[in-house]
Structure formats: C-alpha cells, structure tokens
CSV table of C-alpha atoms in Angstrom, one decimal:
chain,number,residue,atom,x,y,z
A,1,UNK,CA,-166.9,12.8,258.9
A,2,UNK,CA,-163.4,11.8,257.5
A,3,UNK,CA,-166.1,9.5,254.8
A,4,UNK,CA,-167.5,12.4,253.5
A,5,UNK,CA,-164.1,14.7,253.1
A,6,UNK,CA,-162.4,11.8,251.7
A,7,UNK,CA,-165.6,11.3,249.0
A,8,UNK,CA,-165.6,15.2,248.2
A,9,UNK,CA,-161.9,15.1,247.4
A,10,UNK,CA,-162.7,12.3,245.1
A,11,UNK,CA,-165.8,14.1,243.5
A,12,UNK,CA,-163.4,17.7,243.6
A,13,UNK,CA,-160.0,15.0,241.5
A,14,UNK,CA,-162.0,12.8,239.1
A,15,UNK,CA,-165.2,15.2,238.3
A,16,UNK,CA,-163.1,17.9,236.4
A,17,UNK,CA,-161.1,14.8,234.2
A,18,UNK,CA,-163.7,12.3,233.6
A,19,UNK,CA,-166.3,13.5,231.2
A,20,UNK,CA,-166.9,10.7,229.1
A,21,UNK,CA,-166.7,7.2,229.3
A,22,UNK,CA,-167.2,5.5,233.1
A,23,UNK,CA,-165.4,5.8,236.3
A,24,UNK,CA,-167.0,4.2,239.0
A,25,UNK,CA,-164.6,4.8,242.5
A,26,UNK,CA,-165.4,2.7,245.5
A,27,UNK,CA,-163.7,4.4,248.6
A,28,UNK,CA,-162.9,2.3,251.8
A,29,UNK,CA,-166.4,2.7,253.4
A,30,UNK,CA,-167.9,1.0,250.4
A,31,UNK,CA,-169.7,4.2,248.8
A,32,UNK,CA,-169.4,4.0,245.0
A,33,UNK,CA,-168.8,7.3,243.2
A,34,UNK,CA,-169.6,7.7,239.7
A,35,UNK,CA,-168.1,9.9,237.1
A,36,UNK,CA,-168.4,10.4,233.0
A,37,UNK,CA,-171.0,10.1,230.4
A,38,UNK,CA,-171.2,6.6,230.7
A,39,UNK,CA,-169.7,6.0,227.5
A,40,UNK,CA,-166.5,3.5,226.8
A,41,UNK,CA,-164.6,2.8,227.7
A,42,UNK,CA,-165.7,2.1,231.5
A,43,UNK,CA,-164.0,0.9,234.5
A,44,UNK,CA,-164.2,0.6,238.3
A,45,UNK,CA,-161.4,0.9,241.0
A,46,UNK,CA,-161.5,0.2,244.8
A,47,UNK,CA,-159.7,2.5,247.6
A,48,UNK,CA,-157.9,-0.2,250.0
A,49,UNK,CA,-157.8,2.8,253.0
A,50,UNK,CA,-158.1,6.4,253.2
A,51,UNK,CA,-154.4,6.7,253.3
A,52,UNK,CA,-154.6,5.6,249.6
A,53,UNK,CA,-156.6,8.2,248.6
A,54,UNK,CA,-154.9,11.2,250.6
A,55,UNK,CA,-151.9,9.7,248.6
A,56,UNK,CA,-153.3,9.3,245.2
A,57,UNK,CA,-154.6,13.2,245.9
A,58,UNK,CA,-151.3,14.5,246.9
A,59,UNK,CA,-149.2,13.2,244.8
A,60,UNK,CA,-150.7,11.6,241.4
A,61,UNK,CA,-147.5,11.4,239.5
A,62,UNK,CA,-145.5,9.3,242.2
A,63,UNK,CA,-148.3,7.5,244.2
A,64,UNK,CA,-150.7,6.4,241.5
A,65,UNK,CA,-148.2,3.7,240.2
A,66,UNK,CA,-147.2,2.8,243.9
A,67,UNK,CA,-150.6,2.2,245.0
A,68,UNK,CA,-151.4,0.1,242.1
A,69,UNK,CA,-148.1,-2.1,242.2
A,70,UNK,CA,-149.3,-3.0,246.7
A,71,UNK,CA,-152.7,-3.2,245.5
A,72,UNK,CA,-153.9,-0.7,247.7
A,73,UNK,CA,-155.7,0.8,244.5
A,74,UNK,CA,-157.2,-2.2,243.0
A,75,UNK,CA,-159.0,-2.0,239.6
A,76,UNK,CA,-162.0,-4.2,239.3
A,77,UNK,CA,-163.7,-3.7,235.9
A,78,UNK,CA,-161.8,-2.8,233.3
A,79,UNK,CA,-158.0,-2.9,233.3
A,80,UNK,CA,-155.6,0.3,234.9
A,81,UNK,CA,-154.9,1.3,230.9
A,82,UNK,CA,-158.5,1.7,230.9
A,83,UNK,CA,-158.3,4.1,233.9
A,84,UNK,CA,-155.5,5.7,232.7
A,85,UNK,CA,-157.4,6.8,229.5
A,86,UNK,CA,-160.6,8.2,231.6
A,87,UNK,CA,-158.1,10.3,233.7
A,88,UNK,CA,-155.7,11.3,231.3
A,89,UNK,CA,-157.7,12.0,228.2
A,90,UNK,CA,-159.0,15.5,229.6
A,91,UNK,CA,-156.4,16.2,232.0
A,92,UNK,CA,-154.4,18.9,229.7
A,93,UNK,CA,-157.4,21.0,230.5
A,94,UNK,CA,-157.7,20.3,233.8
A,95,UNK,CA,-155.5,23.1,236.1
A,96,UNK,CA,-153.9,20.9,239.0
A,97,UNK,CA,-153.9,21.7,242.5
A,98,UNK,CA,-151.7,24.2,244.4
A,99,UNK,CA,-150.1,21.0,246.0
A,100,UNK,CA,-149.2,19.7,242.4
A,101,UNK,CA,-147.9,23.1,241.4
A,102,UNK,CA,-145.3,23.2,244.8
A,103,UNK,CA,-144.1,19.3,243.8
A,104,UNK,CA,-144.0,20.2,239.8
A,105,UNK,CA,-141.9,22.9,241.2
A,106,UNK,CA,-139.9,21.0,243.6
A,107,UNK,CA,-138.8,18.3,241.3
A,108,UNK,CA,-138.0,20.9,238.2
A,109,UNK,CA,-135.4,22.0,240.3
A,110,UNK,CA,-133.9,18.4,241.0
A,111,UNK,CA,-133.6,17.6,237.8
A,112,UNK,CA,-129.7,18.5,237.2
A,113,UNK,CA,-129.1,16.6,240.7
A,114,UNK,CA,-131.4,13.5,239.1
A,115,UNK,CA,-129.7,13.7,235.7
A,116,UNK,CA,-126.0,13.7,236.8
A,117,UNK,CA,-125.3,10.7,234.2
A,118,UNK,CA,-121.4,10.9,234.4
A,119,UNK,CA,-119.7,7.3,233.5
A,120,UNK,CA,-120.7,5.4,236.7
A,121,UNK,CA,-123.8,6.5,237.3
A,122,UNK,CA,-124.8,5.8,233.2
A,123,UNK,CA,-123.6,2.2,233.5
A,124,UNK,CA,-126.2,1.6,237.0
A,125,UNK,CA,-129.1,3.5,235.6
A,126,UNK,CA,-129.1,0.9,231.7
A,127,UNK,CA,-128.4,-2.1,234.3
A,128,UNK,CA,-131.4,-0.9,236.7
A,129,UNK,CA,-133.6,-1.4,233.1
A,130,UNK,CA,-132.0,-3.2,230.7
A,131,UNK,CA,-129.9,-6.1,232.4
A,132,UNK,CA,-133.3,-7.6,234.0
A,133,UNK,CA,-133.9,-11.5,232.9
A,134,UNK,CA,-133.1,-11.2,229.0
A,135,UNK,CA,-136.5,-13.5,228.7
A,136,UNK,CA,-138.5,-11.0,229.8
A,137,UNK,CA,-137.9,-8.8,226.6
A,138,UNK,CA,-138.9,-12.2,224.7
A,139,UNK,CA,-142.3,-12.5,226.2
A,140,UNK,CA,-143.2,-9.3,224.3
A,141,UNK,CA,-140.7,-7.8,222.0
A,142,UNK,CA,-140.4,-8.8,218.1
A,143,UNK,CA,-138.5,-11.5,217.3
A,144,UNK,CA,-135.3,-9.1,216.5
A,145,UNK,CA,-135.6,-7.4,220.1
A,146,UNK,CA,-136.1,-3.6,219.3
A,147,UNK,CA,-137.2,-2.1,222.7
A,148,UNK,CA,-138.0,1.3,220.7
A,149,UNK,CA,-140.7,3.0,218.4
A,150,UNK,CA,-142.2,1.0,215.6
A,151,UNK,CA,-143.4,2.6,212.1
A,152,UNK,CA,-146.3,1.8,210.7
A,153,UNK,CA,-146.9,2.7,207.1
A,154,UNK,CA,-150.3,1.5,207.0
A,155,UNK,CA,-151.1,1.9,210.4
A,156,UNK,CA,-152.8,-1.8,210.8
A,157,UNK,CA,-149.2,-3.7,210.8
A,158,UNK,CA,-148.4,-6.6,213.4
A,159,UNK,CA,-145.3,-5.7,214.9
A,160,UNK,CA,-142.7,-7.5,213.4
A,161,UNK,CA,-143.8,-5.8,209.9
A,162,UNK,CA,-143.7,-2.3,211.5
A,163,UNK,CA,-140.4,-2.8,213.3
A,164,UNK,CA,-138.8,-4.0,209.9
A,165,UNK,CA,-140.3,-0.9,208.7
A,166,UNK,CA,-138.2,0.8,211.4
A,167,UNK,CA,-135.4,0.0,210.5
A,168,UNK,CA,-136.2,0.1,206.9
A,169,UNK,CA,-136.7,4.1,207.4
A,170,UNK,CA,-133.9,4.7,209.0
A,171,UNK,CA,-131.2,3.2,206.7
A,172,UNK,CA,-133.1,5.9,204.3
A,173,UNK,CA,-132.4,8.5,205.9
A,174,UNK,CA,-128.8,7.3,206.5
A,175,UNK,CA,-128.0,7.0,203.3
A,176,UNK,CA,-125.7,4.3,203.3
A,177,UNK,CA,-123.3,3.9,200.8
A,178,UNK,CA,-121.5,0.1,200.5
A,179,UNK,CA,-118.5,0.1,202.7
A,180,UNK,CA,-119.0,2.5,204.7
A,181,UNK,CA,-118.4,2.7,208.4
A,182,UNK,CA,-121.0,2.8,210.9
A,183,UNK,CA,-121.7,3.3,214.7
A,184,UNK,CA,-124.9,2.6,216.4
A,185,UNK,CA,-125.1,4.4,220.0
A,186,UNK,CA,-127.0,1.9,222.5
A,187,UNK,CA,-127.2,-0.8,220.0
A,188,UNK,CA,-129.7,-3.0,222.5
A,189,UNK,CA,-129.8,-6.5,221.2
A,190,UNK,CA,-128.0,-5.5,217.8
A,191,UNK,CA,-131.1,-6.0,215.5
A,192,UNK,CA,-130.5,-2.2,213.8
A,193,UNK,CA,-127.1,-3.0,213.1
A,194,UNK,CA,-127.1,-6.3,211.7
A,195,UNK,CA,-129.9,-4.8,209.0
A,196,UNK,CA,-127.0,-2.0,208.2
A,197,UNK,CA,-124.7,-4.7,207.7
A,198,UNK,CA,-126.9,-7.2,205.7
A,199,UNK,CA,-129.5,-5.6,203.9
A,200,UNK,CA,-128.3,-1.8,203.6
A,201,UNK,CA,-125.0,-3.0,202.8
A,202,UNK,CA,-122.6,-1.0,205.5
A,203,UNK,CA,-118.9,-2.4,205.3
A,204,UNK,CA,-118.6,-2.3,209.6
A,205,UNK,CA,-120.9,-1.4,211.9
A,206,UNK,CA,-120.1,-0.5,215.7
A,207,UNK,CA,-122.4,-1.3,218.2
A,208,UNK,CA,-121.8,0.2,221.5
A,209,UNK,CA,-123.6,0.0,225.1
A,210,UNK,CA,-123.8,-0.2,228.3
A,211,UNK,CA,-126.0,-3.2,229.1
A,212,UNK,CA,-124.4,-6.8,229.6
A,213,UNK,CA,-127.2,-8.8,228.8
A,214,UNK,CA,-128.1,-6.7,225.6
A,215,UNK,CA,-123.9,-6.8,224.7
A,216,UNK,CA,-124.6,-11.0,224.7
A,217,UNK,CA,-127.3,-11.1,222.7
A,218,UNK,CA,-125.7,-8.9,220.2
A,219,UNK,CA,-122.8,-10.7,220.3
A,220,UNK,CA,-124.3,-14.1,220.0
A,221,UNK,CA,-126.8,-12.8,217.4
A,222,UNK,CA,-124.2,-11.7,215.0
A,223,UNK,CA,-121.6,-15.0,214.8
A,224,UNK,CA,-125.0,-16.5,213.5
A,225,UNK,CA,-125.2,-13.9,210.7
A,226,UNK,CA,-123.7,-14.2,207.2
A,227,UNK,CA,-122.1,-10.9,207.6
A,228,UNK,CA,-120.6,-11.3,211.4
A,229,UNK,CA,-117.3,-10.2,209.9
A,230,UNK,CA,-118.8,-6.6,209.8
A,231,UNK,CA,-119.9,-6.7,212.8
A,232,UNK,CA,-118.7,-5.4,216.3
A,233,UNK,CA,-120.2,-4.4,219.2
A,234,UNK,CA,-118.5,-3.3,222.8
A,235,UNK,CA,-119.6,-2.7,226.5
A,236,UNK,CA,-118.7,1.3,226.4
A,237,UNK,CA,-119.7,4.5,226.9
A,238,UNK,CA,-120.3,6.9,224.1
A,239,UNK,CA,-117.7,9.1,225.4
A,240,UNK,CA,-115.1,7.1,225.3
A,241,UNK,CA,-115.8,5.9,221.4
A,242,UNK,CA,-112.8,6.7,218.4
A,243,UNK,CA,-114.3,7.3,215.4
A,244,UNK,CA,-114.2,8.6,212.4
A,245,UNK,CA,-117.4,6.9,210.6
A,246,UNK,CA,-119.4,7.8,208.0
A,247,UNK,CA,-122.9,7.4,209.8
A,248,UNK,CA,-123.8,7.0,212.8
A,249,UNK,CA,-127.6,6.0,214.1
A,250,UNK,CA,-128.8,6.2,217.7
A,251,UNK,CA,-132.2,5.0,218.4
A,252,UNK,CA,-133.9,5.4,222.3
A,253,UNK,CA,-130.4,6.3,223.9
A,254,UNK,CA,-130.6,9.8,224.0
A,255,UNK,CA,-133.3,10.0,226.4
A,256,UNK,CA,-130.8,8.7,229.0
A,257,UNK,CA,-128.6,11.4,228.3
A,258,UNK,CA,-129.5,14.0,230.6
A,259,UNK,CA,-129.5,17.7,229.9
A,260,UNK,CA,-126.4,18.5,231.9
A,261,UNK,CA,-124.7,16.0,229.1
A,262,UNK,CA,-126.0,17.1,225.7
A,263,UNK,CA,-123.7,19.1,224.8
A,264,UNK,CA,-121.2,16.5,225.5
A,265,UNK,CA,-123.1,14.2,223.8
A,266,UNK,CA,-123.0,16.2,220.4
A,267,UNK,CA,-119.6,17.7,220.6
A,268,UNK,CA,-118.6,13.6,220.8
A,269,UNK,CA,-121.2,12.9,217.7
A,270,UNK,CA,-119.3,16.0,215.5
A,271,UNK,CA,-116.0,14.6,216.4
A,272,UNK,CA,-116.9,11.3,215.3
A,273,UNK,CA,-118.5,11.5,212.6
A,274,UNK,CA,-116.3,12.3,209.0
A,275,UNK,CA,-116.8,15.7,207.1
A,276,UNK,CA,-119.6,14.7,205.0
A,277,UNK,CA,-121.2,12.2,207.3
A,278,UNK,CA,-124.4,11.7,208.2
A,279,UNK,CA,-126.4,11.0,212.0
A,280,UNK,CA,-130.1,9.9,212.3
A,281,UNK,CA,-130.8,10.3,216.1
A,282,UNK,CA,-134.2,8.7,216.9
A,283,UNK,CA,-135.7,9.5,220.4
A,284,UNK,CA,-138.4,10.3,222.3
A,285,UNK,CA,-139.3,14.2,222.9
A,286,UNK,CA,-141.6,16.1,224.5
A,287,UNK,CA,-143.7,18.8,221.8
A,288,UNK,CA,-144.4,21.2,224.9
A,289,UNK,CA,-141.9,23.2,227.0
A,290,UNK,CA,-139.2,21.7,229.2
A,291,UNK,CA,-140.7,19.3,231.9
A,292,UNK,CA,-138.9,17.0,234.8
A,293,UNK,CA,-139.2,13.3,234.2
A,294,UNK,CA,-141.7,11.3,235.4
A,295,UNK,CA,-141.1,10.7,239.2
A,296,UNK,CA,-142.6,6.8,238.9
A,297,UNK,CA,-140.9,5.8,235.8
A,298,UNK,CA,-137.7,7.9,237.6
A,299,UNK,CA,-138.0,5.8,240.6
A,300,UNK,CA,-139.1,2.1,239.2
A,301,UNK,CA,-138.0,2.3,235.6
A,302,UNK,CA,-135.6,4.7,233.9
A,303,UNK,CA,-134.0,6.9,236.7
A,304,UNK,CA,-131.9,9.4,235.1
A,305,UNK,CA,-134.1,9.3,232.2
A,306,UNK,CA,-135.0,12.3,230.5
A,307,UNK,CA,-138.1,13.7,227.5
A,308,UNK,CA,-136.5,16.1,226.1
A,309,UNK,CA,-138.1,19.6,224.6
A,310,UNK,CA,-136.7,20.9,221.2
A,311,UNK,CA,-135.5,24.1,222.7
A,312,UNK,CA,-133.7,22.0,224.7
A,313,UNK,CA,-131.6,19.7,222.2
A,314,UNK,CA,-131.3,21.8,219.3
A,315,UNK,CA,-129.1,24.7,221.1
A,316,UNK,CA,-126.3,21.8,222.2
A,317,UNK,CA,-126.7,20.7,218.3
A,318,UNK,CA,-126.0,24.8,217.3
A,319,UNK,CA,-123.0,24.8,219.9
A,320,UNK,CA,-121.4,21.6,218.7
A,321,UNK,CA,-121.2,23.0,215.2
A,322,UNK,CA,-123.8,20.5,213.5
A,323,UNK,CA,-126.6,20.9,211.0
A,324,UNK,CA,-129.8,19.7,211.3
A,325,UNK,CA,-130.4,18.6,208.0
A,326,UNK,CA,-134.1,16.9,208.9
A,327,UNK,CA,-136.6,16.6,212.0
A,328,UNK,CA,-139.4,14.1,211.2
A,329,UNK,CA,-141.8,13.8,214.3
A,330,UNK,CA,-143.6,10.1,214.6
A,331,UNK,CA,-146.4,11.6,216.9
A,332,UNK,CA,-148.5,7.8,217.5
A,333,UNK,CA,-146.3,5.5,216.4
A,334,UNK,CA,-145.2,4.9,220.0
A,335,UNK,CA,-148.6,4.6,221.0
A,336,UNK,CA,-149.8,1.6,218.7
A,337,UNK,CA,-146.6,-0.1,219.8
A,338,UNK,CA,-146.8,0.1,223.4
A,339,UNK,CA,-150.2,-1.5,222.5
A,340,UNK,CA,-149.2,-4.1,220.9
A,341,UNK,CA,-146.4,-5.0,223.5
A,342,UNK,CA,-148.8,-4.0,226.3
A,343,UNK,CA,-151.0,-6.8,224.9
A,344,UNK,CA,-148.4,-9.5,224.1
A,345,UNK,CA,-146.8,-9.1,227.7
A,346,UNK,CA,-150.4,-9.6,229.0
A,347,UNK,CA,-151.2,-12.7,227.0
A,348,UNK,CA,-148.0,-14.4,228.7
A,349,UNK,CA,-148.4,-12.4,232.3
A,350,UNK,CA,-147.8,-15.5,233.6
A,351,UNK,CA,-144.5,-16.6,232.4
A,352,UNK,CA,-143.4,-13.3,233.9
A,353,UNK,CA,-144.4,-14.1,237.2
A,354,UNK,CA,-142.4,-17.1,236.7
A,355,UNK,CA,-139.9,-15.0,236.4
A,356,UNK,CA,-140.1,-12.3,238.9
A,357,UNK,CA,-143.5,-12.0,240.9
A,358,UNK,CA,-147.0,-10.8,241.1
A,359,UNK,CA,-145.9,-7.1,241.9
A,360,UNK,CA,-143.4,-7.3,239.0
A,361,UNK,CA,-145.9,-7.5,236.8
A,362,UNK,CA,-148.1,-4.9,238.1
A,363,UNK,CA,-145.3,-2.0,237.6
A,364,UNK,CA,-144.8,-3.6,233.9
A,365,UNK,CA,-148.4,-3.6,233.6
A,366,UNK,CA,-148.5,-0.3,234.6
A,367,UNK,CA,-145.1,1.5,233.0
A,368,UNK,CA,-146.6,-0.1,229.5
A,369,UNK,CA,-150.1,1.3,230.1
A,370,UNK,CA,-149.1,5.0,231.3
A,371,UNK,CA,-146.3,5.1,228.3
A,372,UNK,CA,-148.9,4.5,225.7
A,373,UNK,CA,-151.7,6.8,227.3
A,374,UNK,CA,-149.0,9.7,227.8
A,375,UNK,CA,-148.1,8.9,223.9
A,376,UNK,CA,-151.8,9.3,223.2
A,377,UNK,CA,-153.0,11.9,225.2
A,378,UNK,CA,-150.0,14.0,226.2
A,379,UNK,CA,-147.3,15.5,224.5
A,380,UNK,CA,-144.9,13.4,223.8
A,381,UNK,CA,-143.7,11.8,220.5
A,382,UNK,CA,-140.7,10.7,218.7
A,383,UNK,CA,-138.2,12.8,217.1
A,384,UNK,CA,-136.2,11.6,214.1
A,385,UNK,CA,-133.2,14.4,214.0
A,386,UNK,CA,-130.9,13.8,210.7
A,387,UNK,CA,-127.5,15.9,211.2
A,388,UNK,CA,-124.2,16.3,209.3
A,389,UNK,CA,-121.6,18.0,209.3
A,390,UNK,CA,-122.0,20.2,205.6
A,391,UNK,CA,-125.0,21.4,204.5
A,392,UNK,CA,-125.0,19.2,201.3
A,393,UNK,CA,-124.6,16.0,202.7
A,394,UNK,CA,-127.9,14.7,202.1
A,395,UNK,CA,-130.0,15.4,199.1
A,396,UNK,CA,-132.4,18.8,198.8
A,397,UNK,CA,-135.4,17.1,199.3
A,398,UNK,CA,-136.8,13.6,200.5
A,399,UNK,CA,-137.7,12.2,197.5
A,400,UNK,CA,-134.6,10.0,198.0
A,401,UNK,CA,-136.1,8.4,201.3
A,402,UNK,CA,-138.7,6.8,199.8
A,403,UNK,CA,-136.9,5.4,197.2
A,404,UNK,CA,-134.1,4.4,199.6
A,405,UNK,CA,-137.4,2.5,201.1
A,406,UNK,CA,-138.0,1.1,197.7
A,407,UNK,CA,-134.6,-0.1,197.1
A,408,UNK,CA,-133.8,-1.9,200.7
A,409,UNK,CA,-137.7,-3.5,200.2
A,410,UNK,CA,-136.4,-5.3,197.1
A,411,UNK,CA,-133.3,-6.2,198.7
A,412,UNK,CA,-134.8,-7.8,202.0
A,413,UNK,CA,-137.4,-9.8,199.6
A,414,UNK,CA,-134.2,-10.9,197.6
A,415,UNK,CA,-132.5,-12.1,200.7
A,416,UNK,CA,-135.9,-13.5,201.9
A,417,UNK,CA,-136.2,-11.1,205.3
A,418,UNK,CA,-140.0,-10.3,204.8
A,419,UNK,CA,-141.1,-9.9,208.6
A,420,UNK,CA,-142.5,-13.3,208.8
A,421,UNK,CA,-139.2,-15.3,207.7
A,422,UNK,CA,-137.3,-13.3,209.8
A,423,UNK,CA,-139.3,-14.3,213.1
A,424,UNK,CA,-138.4,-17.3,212.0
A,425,UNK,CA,-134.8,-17.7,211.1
A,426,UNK,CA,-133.6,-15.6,214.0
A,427,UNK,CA,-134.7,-17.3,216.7
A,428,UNK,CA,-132.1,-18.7,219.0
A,429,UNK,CA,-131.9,-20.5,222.1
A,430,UNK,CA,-133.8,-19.2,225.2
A,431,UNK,CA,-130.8,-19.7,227.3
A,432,UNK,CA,-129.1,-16.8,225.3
A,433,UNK,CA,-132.4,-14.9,224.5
C-alpha cells in the first residue's frame, strides 16, 4: 500500500517536469519509473528508503542536496548535473505544490532574520566559504584564482582566456586613468587588482576582505609582482574603509551583502568614491522579482547570501545619491564557467577527498551542478552596474569600452600576459596556494 502512494507521488513530482530527455526513478521496493521523451540527456537515480522520497517531496529546495550528500538519493546513470537539467529545465512552468507555496512563504519572511550581516556575523559567513583549504580553489579555479563569472567573447574560450577577458572588460568600463587610486571590495586572491595595477596602469589599488586565506594569497601574490609597490590589500570590512579613490570595482561581494545592508553599502561606496569617480559593481542578480536565497546553498555554502532583484538594488543606489551610468547583464556567462570548473573539479575529485572526504565532495559536486543549471534554466545572471557620482563621468556611449579592450589587449601582449604565459608565471608554491 505505502509502495504504490509513494510511486504516485513520484509519477504526480517528476511527470509534470520531465518531458524530454530520460529519467528513470527506482524507489525502495525496486519498481523503476520512467519519465521523458527518451531523448538526452538521460539518467537514473535510486530511492535509499521511503523517508527519502517523502523528503525530496516536501521539501525539494532543502532536501534534494541533503539526500544526495548521505547518499540516500544515489544517481546511477548519468551524473546529479544530468538530473538537475531533466528537473529543472521545465520547472518554470510547472506550479509547485501547496506545501512548497507554505515553505516559499515561510522562508520569505526569514530572510531579514537570515540576512542580518552586521560586522561579526560578515566575517563568519566569508570564513564558512572562503577560508576552507586554499588548495581546494587550485584543483579548479584559473591559475589567477577568480572565484567569479568568466566572459567569453567567443563563447568557445578555456578558462584562463575568458577570465583575462574578465578582467579585461572591466578595467573598460573603469576607465582608469594612470595614477589613479583604486579599491577593490572583496578582492579574493588579488588577481583583479594586480591587473589594475600592472596592465591598466592604476597608481594604488586597495584590496579589502574578509577571508584570511584569500588576504595571504593576495599578499604573497603581490611581493612577487613588479608593481607590489602599488599594491595593498587589508583584512576589513567595507564599512570601516577611508577613501577617497577614483574607482572602485567590486566583483561577487555584493551578493553577501544582504538587503537590510544595501543601503549601507552604497551610502559607504558615494562617500568613498571622489566627485567624478567611477564604480563597476559586478554581481550575481536575479531577472525575476524578489526571492529568498536558496535554503541548501544557505545552509552548506553561502549562509547570509543573497540574489538580488533590480527593484531591489537600484532604490538603495537612488537613496545614496549615485547614478547609474550603465547595467550590462552577462545572462550565460556563469553558466559555461560553472562548467568548466564543475569539470576540472571532477577530473581531480580525488585530490579533494584527500583533502576533506567523500561527502565533501558530493555537496561540491552538487553546489557546482545546481549553480550552473539555475544559471541555465532559471533566472539568474550577472549584473555589471557602472555608477558615478556626475552624470558625465563616463563617456555618452560605449564605443570607448571596446577600445579600452583594444588598448589593455596590446598592453598585456607587450608585457607578455596572453592567458597561457600567465598560467605560467604566476604559479607559486602549493604551501601558499
């Protein structure tokens, strides 16, 4: 009896999402249930105990991570990106239950409580992420470490040419001028800033964040650059930064922010930044209306993390008394290289292991396979926001950013940084990376 309920909740979930491609779902009894076109891709997953599926049903968003990382949701064809895809792909037309509506609910209404990111609570939320075994982020990240949103130009780069390419843009639309002073808001392992400093040609950039481990590879990385002079970076919190500087560039910080905070946040970017300065603020937004973060990637990877919705930035940017001057939205850039970091991490799974353990690797399997499918199939992209302080601090049209492109090209092939050389000659010892 409890068989067959169990097997038509499965058929009631998966029927409605799964319409092309394969799903085959083997529940505890054995009985394999089949769903899609049987078109690609195609996987199969195995039900450890009922109690797994009555989870999975009543809360997908928590449980469906969770049961995958104690292997009481095992996925035996295919890999859990694969399933992710099936489910995921269709689901935006696909109404969710009442039970889903009440949690969806539920957890809107936690979000100021879950978002409180005052000073103390900031500095534990970067160290639950960020200050894990720094040689983890080597197994997959480019050689200069940026943990954020390649561009790809072509769309078929490896991931050291589209990261360059990252930061290639963004100096653009920066518009740096020789001398200037810079600050770079969660500066991770410094790689942004020491392309300000050596290729774009900025006479001192900050570096600020909140991360140990990131602060000692930034540190380390720039007494082996020619321009370590003009370079600094600190253990501190954005809002306890003096300014004034000229431009200032914050790439996948905001999302920590928190809502309750942004109009903190932007307030401390107008008072920092001189009267014809310019920001670039690069993070990851959500193109639908204002949602609650995801409660697995609250929970396991980012808590206090947030996607913000543009109604929900751009009226703390209005109050603060800044100009948006530019939004450029990257919409599967994120995607491709979650892809490509989802694969690399795979190829050296087991050095990771090595590191941490079998169920380690499962989250991190997991948080890199739902990030790209939610970048692919749901509603989330990255935002480029470009804000001064005067209307005509940045040229009436874009024209200049690809030339910008143009001119810092030249200059990276004259100093010999083409993505290749610089996987090479920035390499440094494993004990520090």
């Amino acid at each position: 009896m409890l068989d067959r309920l169990t097997e038509k909740l499965l058929q009631k979930a998966f029927a409605p999402l799964v319409k092309t491609g394969r799903l085959e779902v083997i529940t505890p009894s054995g009985k394999a249930l089949i769903f899609g076109d049987g078109g690609q891709p195609q996987a199969r997953l195995r039900f450890a105990d009922r109690r797994a599926i009555l989870a999975l049903l009543r809360d997908p968003d928590l449980n469906f991570g969770e049961l995958f990382m104690q292997q009481r949701l095992l996925v035996e064809q295919g890999t859990v990106y694969d399933v992710l895809e099936l489910v995921l792909r269709g689901a935006r037309h696909v109404p969710v239950s009442a039970t889903v509506r009440m949690l969806d609910a539920w957890r809107m209404k936690l979000r100021p409580l879950l978002q409180n990111n005052l000073r103390g609570r900031s500095r534990a939320n970067v160290a639950h992420h960020y200050d894990l075994d720094d040689r983890l982020y080597q197994l997959f990240l480019d050689s200069e470490r940026q943990y954020s949103c390649a561009y790809f130009e072509q769309g078929n780069e490896d991931l050291e040419a589209a990261q360059l390419a990252k930061k290639r843009h963004i100096a653009a639309k920066l518009l740096i001028e020789p001398g200037q002073r810079v600050l770079d808001i969660g500066c991770g392992w410094g790689g942004l800033s020491r392309y300000l400093a050596e290729v774009a040609g900025a006479g001192h950039v900050t570096g600020i964040t909140l991360s140990t481990e990131q602060l000692a590879g930034a540190q380390s990385r720039a007494a082996q650059s020619i321009h370590g002079q003009r370079l600094e970076y600190r253990l501190e919190d954005y809002r306890d930064t003096h300014g004034p500087f000229e431009r200032i560039v914050s790439v996948g910080m905001f999302e920590h922010v928190g809502t309750r905070f942004h109009d903190a946040f932007f307030r401390k970017c107008h008072e920092l930044l001189s009267e014809d300065g310019v920001m670039l603020l690069h993070f990851i937004g959500n193109s639908d209306v204002p949602d609650f973060n995801n409660p697995w990637i609250e929970r396991y990877i980012f808590p206090g993390g947030h996607i913000p919705s543009m109604s929900e930035f751009t009226p703390a940017i209005e109050r603060a008394g800044l100009v948006i001057c530019d939004i450029e939205v990257l919409r599967l850039h994120y995607a491709q290289t979650l892809r490509l970091w989802r694969e690399r991490f795979m190829a050296r799974r087991a050095e990771a292991a090595a590191l941490y353990d079998e169920r380690f690797c499962r989250m991190w399997e997991f948080y890199l396979s739902m990030s790209e499918t939610a970048f692919r199939y749901q509603d989330i992209a990255i935002f480029q926001v470009q804000l001064a302080r005067r209307q005509d601090a940045v040229p009436l049209t874009r024209d200049y950013v690809h030339q910008r492109e143009g001119a810092l090209k030249s200059r990276e092939a004259g100093l010999g940084l083409t993505a290749p050389a610089m996987a090479g000659a920035t390499n440094i010892k494993a004990s520090i990376a």
